[in-house]
PDB file of C-alpha atoms and ligand atoms in Angstrom:
ATOM      1  CA  MET A 176    -145.657 183.498-148.037  1.00 86.00           C
ATOM      2  CA  ARG A 177    -143.572 182.784-144.953  1.00 96.00           C
ATOM      3  CA  LEU A 178    -140.289 182.811-146.901  1.00 98.00           C
ATOM      4  CA  LYS A 179    -141.081 185.528-149.434  1.00 97.00           C
ATOM      5  CA  ASP A 180    -137.918 186.374-151.421  1.00 90.00           C
ATOM      6  CA  LYS A 181    -135.639 184.482-149.053  1.00 98.00           C
ATOM      7  CA  VAL A 182    -132.902 182.446-150.742  1.00 98.00           C
ATOM      8  CA  ALA A 183    -132.323 178.873-149.588  1.00 98.00           C
ATOM      9  CA  VAL A 184    -129.686 176.278-150.406  1.00 99.00           C
ATOM     10  CA  VAL A 185    -130.741 172.696-149.677  1.00 99.00           C
ATOM     11  CA  THR A 186    -128.093 169.982-150.015  1.00 99.00           C
ATOM     12  CA  GLY A 187    -129.008 166.458-151.059  1.00 98.00           C
ATOM     13  CA  ALA A 188    -132.234 167.863-152.489  1.00 98.00           C
ATOM     14  CA  ALA A 189    -132.400 165.792-155.683  1.00 98.00           C
ATOM     15  CA  SER A 190    -134.221 163.113-153.652  1.00 98.00           C
ATOM     16  CA  GLY A 191    -136.240 162.305-150.556  1.00 98.00           C
ATOM     17  CA  ILE A 192    -136.443 164.692-147.614  1.00 98.00           C
ATOM     18  CA  GLY A 193    -134.321 167.451-149.168  1.00 98.00           C
ATOM     19  CA  LYS A 194    -136.430 167.482-152.324  1.00 98.00           C
ATOM     20  CA  GLU A 195    -139.622 167.969-150.329  1.00 98.00           C
ATOM     21  CA  ILE A 196    -138.010 170.704-148.208  1.00 99.00           C
ATOM     22  CA  ALA A 197    -137.005 172.530-151.401  1.00 98.00           C
ATOM     23  CA  ARG A 198    -140.576 172.153-152.708  1.00 98.00           C
ATOM     24  CA  SER A 199    -142.142 173.485-149.521  1.00 98.00           C
ATOM     25  CA  PHE A 200    -139.687 176.406-149.307  1.00 98.00           C
ATOM     26  CA  ALA A 201    -140.461 177.333-152.931  1.00 98.00           C
ATOM     27  CA  GLU A 202    -144.188 177.157-152.182  1.00 98.00           C
ATOM     28  CA  ALA A 203    -143.562 179.495-149.227  1.00 98.00           C
ATOM     29  CA  GLY A 204    -142.022 182.070-151.580  1.00 98.00           C
ATOM     30  CA  ALA A 205    -138.307 181.259-151.359  1.00 98.00           C
ATOM     31  CA  LYS A 206    -135.853 181.076-154.226  1.00 98.00           C
ATOM     32  CA  VAL A 207    -134.266 177.664-153.974  1.00 98.00           C
ATOM     33  CA  VAL A 208    -130.897 176.186-154.886  1.00 98.00           C
ATOM     34  CA  ILE A 209    -130.963 172.406-155.086  1.00 98.00           C
ATOM     35  CA  ALA A 210    -127.415 171.223-154.438  1.00 98.00           C
ATOM     36  CA  ASP A 211    -126.607 167.557-154.979  1.00 98.00           C
ATOM     37  CA  LEU A 212    -123.940 165.114-156.030  1.00 98.00           C
ATOM     38  CA  ASN A 213    -126.427 164.086-158.702  1.00 98.00           C
ATOM     39  CA  LEU A 214    -126.520 167.105-161.052  1.00 98.00           C
ATOM     40  CA  ALA A 215    -129.159 165.679-163.414  1.00 98.00           C
ATOM     41  CA  GLY A 216    -131.393 164.937-160.400  1.00 98.00           C
ATOM     42  CA  ALA A 217    -130.801 168.417-158.972  1.00 98.00           C
ATOM     43  CA  GLN A 218    -131.643 170.082-162.266  1.00 98.00           C
ATOM     44  CA  SER A 219    -134.759 168.019-162.763  1.00 98.00           C
ATOM     45  CA  ALA A 220    -135.949 168.701-159.180  1.00 98.00           C
ATOM     46  CA  ALA A 221    -135.361 172.431-159.781  1.00 98.00           C
ATOM     47  CA  ALA A 222    -137.206 172.305-163.122  1.00 98.00           C
ATOM     48  CA  GLU A 223    -140.203 170.704-161.360  1.00 98.00           C
ATOM     49  CA  LEU A 224    -140.338 173.839-159.176  1.00 98.00           C
ATOM     50  CA  ASP A 225    -139.636 176.444-161.859  1.00 96.00           C
ATOM     51  CA  SER A 226    -138.553 175.502-165.368  1.00 94.00           C
ATOM     52  CA  SER A 227    -137.670 179.159-166.106  1.00 96.00           C
ATOM     53  CA  LYS A 228    -134.785 178.941-163.545  1.00 93.00           C
ATOM     54  CA  ARG A 229    -135.825 182.311-162.126  1.00 96.00           C
ATOM     55  CA  ARG A 230    -136.813 180.867-158.738  1.00 98.00           C
ATOM     56  CA  ALA A 231    -135.106 177.461-158.600  1.00 98.00           C
ATOM     57  CA  ILE A 232    -131.815 176.110-159.913  1.00 98.00           C
ATOM     58  CA  GLY A 233    -129.877 172.882-159.552  1.00 98.00           C
ATOM     59  CA  VAL A 234    -126.130 172.885-158.880  1.00 98.00           C
ATOM     60  CA  VAL A 235    -123.630 170.071-158.591  1.00 98.00           C
ATOM     61  CA  MET A 236    -122.165 169.798-155.103  1.00 98.00           C
ATOM     62  CA  ASP A 237    -120.301 166.975-153.453  1.00 99.00           C
ATOM     63  CA  VAL A 238    -120.546 168.237-149.881  1.00 99.00           C
ATOM     64  CA  THR A 239    -117.215 166.582-149.007  1.00 99.00           C
ATOM     65  CA  SER A 240    -115.402 168.754-151.554  1.00 98.00           C
ATOM     66  CA  GLU A 241    -114.256 172.149-150.256  1.00 98.00           C
ATOM     67  CA  SER A 242    -114.021 173.582-153.767  1.00 98.00           C
ATOM     68  CA  GLN A 243    -117.427 172.278-154.904  1.00 98.00           C
ATOM     69  CA  VAL A 244    -119.130 173.545-151.753  1.00 98.00           C
ATOM     70  CA  ASP A 245    -117.564 176.996-152.030  1.00 98.00           C
ATOM     71  CA  ALA A 246    -118.404 177.141-155.750  1.00 98.00           C
ATOM     72  CA  GLY A 247    -122.003 176.001-155.209  1.00 98.00           C
ATOM     73  CA  ILE A 248    -122.664 178.548-152.474  1.00 98.00           C
ATOM     74  CA  ALA A 249    -121.008 181.256-154.610  1.00 98.00           C
ATOM     75  CA  THR A 250    -123.303 180.306-157.502  1.00 98.00           C
ATOM     76  CA  ALA A 251    -126.344 180.559-155.238  1.00 98.00           C
ATOM     77  CA  VAL A 252    -125.337 184.046-154.115  1.00 98.00           C
ATOM     78  CA  GLY A 253    -124.284 185.044-157.642  1.00 98.00           C
ATOM     79  CA  VAL A 254    -127.602 183.989-159.184  1.00 98.00           C
ATOM     80  CA  PHE A 255    -130.044 185.059-156.467  1.00 98.00           C
ATOM     81  CA  GLY A 256    -128.066 187.868-154.795  1.00 98.00           C
ATOM     82  CA  ARG A 257    -128.109 186.627-151.186  1.00 98.00           C
ATOM     83  CA  LEU A 258    -128.319 183.562-148.935  1.00 98.00           C
ATOM     84  CA  ASP A 259    -130.787 183.374-146.053  1.00 98.00           C
ATOM     85  CA  ILE A 260    -131.248 179.669-145.362  1.00 98.00           C
ATOM     86  CA  LEU A 261    -128.963 176.648-145.526  1.00 99.00           C
ATOM     87  CA  VAL A 262    -130.369 173.169-145.044  1.00 99.00           C
ATOM     88  CA  SER A 263    -127.447 170.783-144.584  1.00 99.00           C
ATOM     89  CA  ASN A 264    -129.284 167.605-145.489  1.00 98.00           C
ATOM     90  CA  ALA A 265    -127.153 165.417-147.783  1.00 98.00           C
ATOM     91  CA  GLY A 266    -126.528 162.029-146.259  1.00 98.00           C
ATOM     92  CA  ILE A 267    -126.119 158.300-146.701  1.00 98.00           C
ATOM     93  CA  GLN A 268    -126.563 155.240-144.510  1.00 97.00           C
ATOM     94  CA  ILE A 269    -124.198 152.294-144.049  1.00 97.00           C
ATOM     95  CA  VAL A 270    -125.451 149.204-142.235  1.00 96.00           C
ATOM     96  CA  ALA A 271    -122.744 146.991-140.695  1.00 96.00           C
ATOM     97  CA  PRO A 272    -121.667 145.663-137.318  1.00 97.00           C
ATOM     98  CA  LEU A 273    -118.647 147.484-135.898  1.00 98.00           C
ATOM     99  CA  GLU A 274    -116.341 144.482-136.169  1.00 98.00           C
ATOM    100  CA  ASP A 275    -116.924 144.271-139.950  1.00 96.00           C
ATOM    101  CA  LEU A 276    -117.070 147.981-140.750  1.00 98.00           C
ATOM    102  CA  PRO A 277    -114.322 148.967-143.210  1.00 98.00           C
ATOM    103  CA  PHE A 278    -112.369 152.066-142.157  1.00 98.00           C
ATOM    104  CA  ALA A 279    -113.073 153.554-145.594  1.00 98.00           C
ATOM    105  CA  ALA A 280    -116.839 153.244-145.013  1.00 98.00           C
ATOM    106  CA  TRP A 281    -116.543 154.918-141.590  1.00 98.00           C
ATOM    107  CA  LYS A 282    -114.592 157.804-143.134  1.00 98.00           C
ATOM    108  CA  GLN A 283    -116.957 158.133-146.103  1.00 98.00           C
ATOM    109  CA  LEU A 284    -120.036 158.461-143.903  1.00 98.00           C
ATOM    110  CA  LEU A 285    -118.415 160.910-141.489  1.00 98.00           C
ATOM    111  CA  ALA A 286    -117.127 162.963-144.407  1.00 99.00           C
ATOM    112  CA  ILE A 287    -120.567 163.332-145.991  1.00 98.00           C
ATOM    113  CA  HIS A 288    -122.426 164.113-142.773  1.00 98.00           C
ATOM    114  CA  LEU A 289    -119.825 166.036-140.765  1.00 99.00           C
ATOM    115  CA  ASP A 290    -117.309 167.466-143.247  1.00 99.00           C
ATOM    116  CA  GLY A 291    -120.318 168.319-145.429  1.00 99.00           C
ATOM    117  CA  ALA A 292    -122.049 170.125-142.578  1.00 99.00           C
ATOM    118  CA  PHE A 293    -118.872 172.024-141.699  1.00 99.00           C
ATOM    119  CA  LEU A 294    -118.002 173.039-145.260  1.00 99.00           C
ATOM    120  CA  THR A 295    -121.519 174.173-146.183  1.00 99.00           C
ATOM    121  CA  THR A 296    -121.863 176.006-142.857  1.00 99.00           C
ATOM    122  CA  ARG A 297    -118.571 177.861-143.278  1.00 99.00           C
ATOM    123  CA  ALA A 298    -119.360 178.899-146.841  1.00 98.00           C
ATOM    124  CA  ALA A 299    -122.875 180.021-145.868  1.00 98.00           C
ATOM    125  CA  LEU A 300    -121.769 181.920-142.757  1.00 98.00           C
ATOM    126  CA  ARG A 301    -119.379 184.074-144.752  1.00 98.00           C
ATOM    127  CA  HIS A 302    -122.374 185.410-146.728  1.00 98.00           C
ATOM    128  CA  MET A 303    -124.832 185.445-143.842  1.00 98.00           C
ATOM    129  CA  TYR A 304    -122.487 187.432-141.590  1.00 98.00           C
ATOM    130  CA  ARG A 305    -122.073 190.064-144.323  1.00 97.00           C
ATOM    131  CA  GLN A 306    -125.847 190.242-144.738  1.00 97.00           C
ATOM    132  CA  GLY A 307    -126.517 190.341-140.998  1.00 96.00           C
ATOM    133  CA  GLY A 308    -128.548 187.165-140.592  1.00 98.00           C
ATOM    134  CA  GLY A 309    -129.602 183.701-141.654  1.00 98.00           C
ATOM    135  CA  SER A 310    -130.891 180.333-140.595  1.00 98.00           C
ATOM    136  CA  ILE A 311    -128.986 177.055-140.741  1.00 99.00           C
ATOM    137  CA  ILE A 312    -130.834 173.771-140.375  1.00 99.00           C
ATOM    138  CA  TYR A 313    -129.053 170.443-139.990  1.00 99.00           C
ATOM    139  CA  MET A 314    -130.723 167.147-140.865  1.00 99.00           C
ATOM    140  CA  GLY A 315    -130.073 165.099-137.774  1.00 99.00           C
ATOM    141  CA  SER A 316    -132.057 162.000-136.872  1.00 98.00           C
ATOM    142  CA  VAL A 317    -133.509 160.210-133.898  1.00 98.00           C
ATOM    143  CA  HIS A 318    -129.993 158.777-134.114  1.00 98.00           C
ATOM    144  CA  SER A 319    -128.759 162.209-132.957  1.00 98.00           C
ATOM    145  CA  LYS A 320    -130.223 161.190-129.573  1.00 98.00           C
ATOM    146  CA  GLU A 321    -130.454 157.401-129.584  1.00 97.00           C
ATOM    147  CA  ALA A 322    -128.368 154.489-130.851  1.00 98.00           C
ATOM    148  CA  SER A 323    -129.221 151.421-132.911  1.00 96.00           C
ATOM    149  CA  VAL A 324    -127.143 148.367-133.731  1.00 96.00           C
ATOM    150  CA  LEU A 325    -125.364 148.265-137.118  1.00 96.00           C
ATOM    151  CA  LYS A 326    -125.235 152.070-137.448  1.00 97.00           C
ATOM    152  CA  ALA A 327    -122.077 153.208-135.631  1.00 98.00           C
ATOM    153  CA  PRO A 328    -120.857 155.873-138.080  1.00 98.00           C
ATOM    154  CA  TYR A 329    -124.374 157.237-138.679  1.00 98.00           C
ATOM    155  CA  VAL A 330    -125.169 157.500-134.963  1.00 98.00           C
ATOM    156  CA  THR A 331    -121.781 159.109-134.340  1.00 98.00           C
ATOM    157  CA  ALA A 332    -122.210 161.636-137.132  1.00 99.00           C
ATOM    158  CA  LYS A 333    -125.796 162.513-136.241  1.00 98.00           C
ATOM    159  CA  HIS A 334    -124.838 163.122-132.589  1.00 98.00           C
ATOM    160  CA  GLY A 335    -121.998 165.331-133.857  1.00 99.00           C
ATOM    161  CA  LEU A 336    -124.355 167.598-135.781  1.00 99.00           C
ATOM    162  CA  ILE A 337    -125.996 168.685-132.541  1.00 98.00           C
ATOM    163  CA  GLY A 338    -122.618 169.857-131.244  1.00 98.00           C
ATOM    164  CA  LEU A 339    -121.939 171.796-134.431  1.00 99.00           C
ATOM    165  CA  ALA A 340    -125.385 173.432-134.344  1.00 99.00           C
ATOM    166  CA  LYS A 341    -124.804 174.601-130.756  1.00 98.00           C
ATOM    167  CA  VAL A 342    -121.466 176.211-131.671  1.00 99.00           C
ATOM    168  CA  VAL A 343    -122.995 177.910-134.728  1.00 98.00           C
ATOM    169  CA  ALA A 344    -125.835 179.155-132.509  1.00 98.00           C
ATOM    170  CA  LYS A 345    -123.323 180.718-130.088  1.00 98.00           C
ATOM    171  CA  GLU A 346    -120.909 182.163-132.663  1.00 98.00           C
ATOM    172  CA  GLY A 347    -123.673 183.230-135.052  1.00 98.00           C
ATOM    173  CA  ALA A 348    -125.949 184.986-132.566  1.00 98.00           C
ATOM    174  CA  LYS A 349    -124.328 188.409-132.772  1.00 97.00           C
ATOM    175  CA  HIS A 350    -124.655 188.212-136.565  1.00 98.00           C
ATOM    176  CA  GLY A 351    -128.323 187.189-136.437  1.00 98.00           C
ATOM    177  CA  VAL A 352    -127.559 183.639-137.564  1.00 98.00           C
ATOM    178  CA  ARG A 353    -129.551 180.809-135.966  1.00 98.00           C
ATOM    179  CA  ALA A 354    -128.811 177.074-136.124  1.00 98.00           C
ATOM    180  CA  ASN A 355    -131.114 174.169-135.327  1.00 98.00           C
ATOM    181  CA  VAL A 356    -131.373 170.440-135.942  1.00 99.00           C
ATOM    182  CA  ILE A 357    -134.332 168.360-137.147  1.00 99.00           C
ATOM    183  CA  CYS A 358    -134.318 164.767-135.904  1.00 98.00           C
ATOM    184  CA  PRO A 359    -136.673 162.612-137.992  1.00 98.00           C
ATOM    185  CA  GLY A 360    -137.692 159.045-137.325  1.00 98.00           C
ATOM    186  CA  PHE A 361    -137.802 156.596-140.238  1.00 98.00           C
ATOM    187  CA  VAL A 362    -139.018 158.171-143.494  1.00 98.00           C
ATOM    188  CA  ARG A 363    -139.708 156.017-146.591  1.00 97.00           C
ATOM    189  CA  THR A 364    -137.051 157.440-148.941  1.00 97.00           C
ATOM    190  CA  PRO A 365    -134.449 155.639-151.101  1.00 96.00           C
ATOM    191  CA  LEU A 366    -132.085 155.803-148.086  1.00 95.00           C
ATOM    192  CA  VAL A 367    -134.499 153.683-146.017  1.00 96.00           C
ATOM    193  CA  ASP A 368    -135.715 151.441-148.864  1.00 96.00           C
ATOM    194  CA  LYS A 369    -132.104 150.384-149.461  1.00 95.00           C
ATOM    195  CA  GLN A 370    -131.465 149.433-145.830  1.00 93.00           C
ATOM    196  CA  ILE A 371    -134.594 147.305-145.266  1.00 96.00           C
ATOM    197  CA  PRO A 372    -133.215 144.255-147.146  1.00 96.00           C
ATOM    198  CA  GLU A 373    -129.710 144.968-145.790  1.00 95.00           C
ATOM    199  CA  GLN A 374    -130.962 144.932-142.190  1.00 94.00           C
ATOM    200  CA  ALA A 375    -133.117 141.850-142.858  1.00 96.00           C
ATOM    201  CA  HIS A 376    -130.041 140.036-144.112  1.00 95.00           C
ATOM    202  CA  LYS A 377    -127.744 141.165-141.288  1.00 93.00           C
ATOM    203  CA  LEU A 378    -130.304 140.562-138.498  1.00 94.00           C
ATOM    204  CA  GLY A 379    -131.605 137.287-139.991  1.00 96.00           C
ATOM    205  CA  ILE A 380    -135.262 138.436-140.015  1.00 97.00           C
ATOM    206  CA  SER A 381    -137.830 139.231-142.715  1.00 97.00           C
ATOM    207  CA  GLU A 382    -138.136 142.652-144.353  1.00 97.00           C
ATOM    208  CA  GLU A 383    -141.602 142.979-142.815  1.00 97.00           C
ATOM    209  CA  ALA A 384    -140.077 142.353-139.390  1.00 97.00           C
ATOM    210  CA  VAL A 385    -137.438 145.023-140.020  1.00 96.00           C
ATOM    211  CA  VAL A 386    -140.217 147.551-140.663  1.00 97.00           C
ATOM    212  CA  LYS A 387    -142.483 146.486-137.793  1.00 96.00           C
ATOM    213  CA  GLU A 388    -140.027 145.307-135.144  1.00 95.00           C
ATOM    214  CA  VAL A 389    -136.974 147.460-135.819  1.00 93.00           C
ATOM    215  CA  MET A 390    -138.002 150.682-137.531  1.00 96.00           C
ATOM    216  CA  LEU A 391    -141.472 151.413-136.177  1.00 98.00           C
ATOM    217  CA  LYS A 392    -141.654 149.333-132.988  1.00 97.00           C
ATOM    218  CA  GLU A 393    -141.144 152.229-130.590  1.00 97.00           C
ATOM    219  CA  THR A 394    -143.430 154.693-132.370  1.00 98.00           C
ATOM    220  CA  VAL A 395    -146.772 155.546-130.762  1.00 98.00           C
ATOM    221  CA  ASP A 396    -148.766 154.413-133.802  1.00 98.00           C
ATOM    222  CA  GLY A 397    -146.615 152.184-136.032  1.00 98.00           C
ATOM    223  CA  GLU A 398    -146.381 154.890-138.694  1.00 98.00           C
ATOM    224  CA  PHE A 399    -143.498 156.161-140.792  1.00 98.00           C
ATOM    225  CA  THR A 400    -142.672 159.858-140.569  1.00 98.00           C
ATOM    226  CA  THR A 401    -143.246 161.493-143.975  1.00 98.00           C
ATOM    227  CA  VAL A 402    -141.153 163.868-146.038  1.00 98.00           C
ATOM    228  CA  GLN A 403    -143.978 166.391-145.592  1.00 98.00           C
ATOM    229  CA  ASP A 404    -143.712 166.103-141.796  1.00 98.00           C
ATOM    230  CA  VAL A 405    -139.988 166.860-141.936  1.00 98.00           C
ATOM    231  CA  ALA A 406    -140.471 169.707-144.422  1.00 98.00           C
ATOM    232  CA  ALA A 407    -143.041 171.299-142.099  1.00 98.00           C
ATOM    233  CA  ALA A 408    -140.457 171.318-139.294  1.00 98.00           C
ATOM    234  CA  ALA A 409    -137.851 172.784-141.658  1.00 98.00           C
ATOM    235  CA  LEU A 410    -140.248 175.552-142.691  1.00 98.00           C
ATOM    236  CA  PHE A 411    -140.945 176.333-139.039  1.00 98.00           C
ATOM    237  CA  PHE A 412    -137.222 176.716-138.267  1.00 98.00           C
ATOM    238  CA  ALA A 413    -136.514 178.624-141.497  1.00 98.00           C
ATOM    239  CA  ALA A 414    -139.319 181.136-140.955  1.00 98.00           C
ATOM    240  CA  PHE A 415    -138.666 181.697-137.250  1.00 97.00           C
ATOM    241  CA  ASP A 416    -137.270 185.161-137.096  1.00 92.00           C
ATOM    242  CA  SER A 417    -135.276 185.630-133.904  1.00 95.00           C
ATOM    243  CA  ASN A 418    -132.503 184.155-131.798  1.00 96.00           C
ATOM    244  CA  ALA A 419    -135.148 182.916-129.353  1.00 97.00           C
ATOM    245  CA  LEU A 420    -135.116 179.623-131.257  1.00 98.00           C
ATOM    246  CA  THR A 421    -131.505 178.599-131.784  1.00 98.00           C
ATOM    247  CA  GLY A 422    -129.217 175.744-130.776  1.00 98.00           C
ATOM    248  CA  GLN A 423    -132.228 173.425-130.561  1.00 98.00           C
ATOM    249  CA  SER A 424    -133.075 169.994-131.897  1.00 98.00           C
ATOM    250  CA  LEU A 425    -136.620 168.921-132.724  1.00 98.00           C
ATOM    251  CA  ILE A 426    -137.601 165.247-132.929  1.00 98.00           C
ATOM    252  CA  VAL A 427    -140.231 164.398-135.567  1.00 98.00           C
ATOM    253  CA  SER A 428    -140.644 160.652-135.138  1.00 98.00           C
ATOM    254  CA  HIS A 429    -144.197 159.553-134.189  1.00 98.00           C
ATOM    255  CA  GLY A 430    -143.016 159.413-130.606  1.00 98.00           C
ATOM    256  CA  TRP A 431    -140.239 156.891-131.284  1.00 97.00           C
ATOM    257  CA  PHE A 432    -137.986 158.967-129.044  1.00 97.00           C
ATOM    258  CA  MET A 433    -139.315 161.360-126.413  1.00 96.00           C
ATOM    259  CA  GLN A 434    -137.367 163.864-124.348  1.00 89.00           C
TER     260      GLN A 434
HETATM  261  P1  NAD B 253    -132.108 160.111-150.052  1.00 80.22           P
HETATM  262  O1  NAD B 253    -131.178 158.987-150.349  1.00 80.22           O
HETATM  263  O2  NAD B 253    -133.492 160.080-150.597  1.00 80.22           O
HETATM  264  O3  NAD B 253    -131.447 161.502-150.492  1.00 80.22           O
HETATM  265  C1  NAD B 253    -130.111 161.818-150.187  1.00 80.22           C
HETATM  266  C2  NAD B 253    -129.591 162.770-151.234  1.00 80.22           C
HETATM  267  O4  NAD B 253    -128.253 163.143-150.831  1.00 80.22           O
HETATM  268  C3  NAD B 253    -129.494 162.159-152.637  1.00 80.22           C
HETATM  269  O5  NAD B 253    -130.071 163.035-153.582  1.00 80.22           O
HETATM  270  C4  NAD B 253    -127.983 162.014-152.856  1.00 80.22           C
HETATM  271  O6  NAD B 253    -127.597 162.169-154.214  1.00 80.22           O
HETATM  272  C5  NAD B 253    -127.443 163.148-151.990  1.00 80.22           C
HETATM  273  N1  NAD B 253    -126.053 162.952-151.611  1.00 80.22           N
HETATM  274  C6  NAD B 253    -125.453 161.828-151.164  1.00 80.22           C
HETATM  275  N2  NAD B 253    -124.144 162.042-150.964  1.00 80.22           N
HETATM  276  C7  NAD B 253    -123.917 163.346-151.273  1.00 80.22           C
HETATM  277  C8  NAD B 253    -122.773 164.176-151.286  1.00 80.22           C
HETATM  278  N3  NAD B 253    -121.569 163.698-150.950  1.00 80.22           N
HETATM  279  N4  NAD B 253    -122.913 165.468-151.651  1.00 80.22           N
HETATM  280  C9  NAD B 253    -124.121 165.949-152.024  1.00 80.22           C
HETATM  281  N5  NAD B 253    -125.233 165.216-152.055  1.00 80.22           N
HETATM  282  C10 NAD B 253    -125.133 163.921-151.692  1.00 80.22           C
HETATM  283  O7  NAD B 253    -132.116 160.200-148.454  1.00 80.22           O
HETATM  284  P2  NAD B 253    -133.090 160.932-147.405  1.00 80.22           P
HETATM  285  O8  NAD B 253    -133.748 159.869-146.624  1.00 80.22           O
HETATM  286  O9  NAD B 253    -133.891 161.997-148.053  1.00 80.22           O
HETATM  287  O10 NAD B 253    -131.986 161.576-146.441  1.00 80.22           O
HETATM  288  C11 NAD B 253    -131.736 162.961-146.353  1.00 80.22           C
HETATM  289  C12 NAD B 253    -131.163 163.261-144.979  1.00 80.22           C
HETATM  290  O11 NAD B 253    -132.118 162.914-143.986  1.00 80.22           O
HETATM  291  C13 NAD B 253    -129.892 162.486-144.630  1.00 80.22           C
HETATM  292  O12 NAD B 253    -129.000 163.326-143.930  1.00 80.22           O
HETATM  293  C14 NAD B 253    -130.397 161.395-143.724  1.00 80.22           C
HETATM  294  O13 NAD B 253    -129.409 160.926-142.838  1.00 80.22           O
HETATM  295  C15 NAD B 253    -131.497 162.144-143.000  1.00 80.22           C
HETATM  296  N6  NAD B 253    -132.484 161.288-142.356  1.00 80.22           N
HETATM  297  C16 NAD B 253    -133.209 160.388-143.097  1.00 80.22           C
HETATM  298  C17 NAD B 253    -134.124 159.590-142.455  1.00 80.22           C
HETATM  299  C18 NAD B 253    -134.947 158.575-143.191  1.00 80.22           C
HETATM  300  O14 NAD B 253    -135.563 157.721-142.523  1.00 80.22           O
HETATM  301  N7  NAD B 253    -135.032 158.616-144.510  1.00 80.22           N
HETATM  302  C19 NAD B 253    -134.323 159.711-141.071  1.00 80.22           C
HETATM  303  C20 NAD B 253    -133.565 160.635-140.353  1.00 80.22           C
HETATM  304  C21 NAD B 253    -132.654 161.418-141.022  1.00 80.22           C
END
């Protein structure tokens, strides 16, 4: 039980990567708060882990809303008594060439990824500093390190998360708070399923070609990364118990990007 009696908040955990991270944290002994825009999805994901609500709850949280973030983190601490781990994971994708990208879409994506990371971090730090420790994990992407066409706001936001994690690592160290970034390659979640036809349309190629020639071309084996792969990295960061591992970013991408 690597996370025995730790309390974790995972944002965007009604679906995809966040949902699997919540599941793996619960299996490792953590009490889990599933925070999502989609309350019904959050509650049902929590009920799958523990229908008694003693070890898992779902809360509504739009990560771009200061009041909803503060309220959701307060609920987590109110219900489970502490906060040890934050996974700032909620995110969306928007596929468009820069010259056609509406300003509103740019702002929406940056708000979810960057304002969301800031607001959840600030709310979590206030509890973690009082407690004397914690671990914050940001869901970056290979696009925290590399660029692709049609993804300007996403690439910008994901690069930005690395900067935020480094500042949290420096400011948080004396309080025992660590911050790290996971950078997955393509994972077959609703976020990716939605963009396959969108990319096919915008690039004028088949959906099969998007998968083979765009998404997986640079991997070492033509394979998607899985939600389990990403959850294993999250568990590693969450359970690591000292400031020796902080301010880092770990790429989990079948070798798509190597440093
Ligand atoms: P997903 O669409 O399966 O899940 C995203 C979740 O975030 C959903 O439950 C959604 O309701 C929630 N969400 C969206 N906007 C929100 C908001 N404003 N406030 C709170 N919750 C909100 O997507 P996923 O693939 O699991 O993505 C999770 C994270 O992983 C994202 O940050 C994404 O950028 C990142 N990521 C995904 C991939 C991939 O290939 N799937 C690769 C690298 C990084």
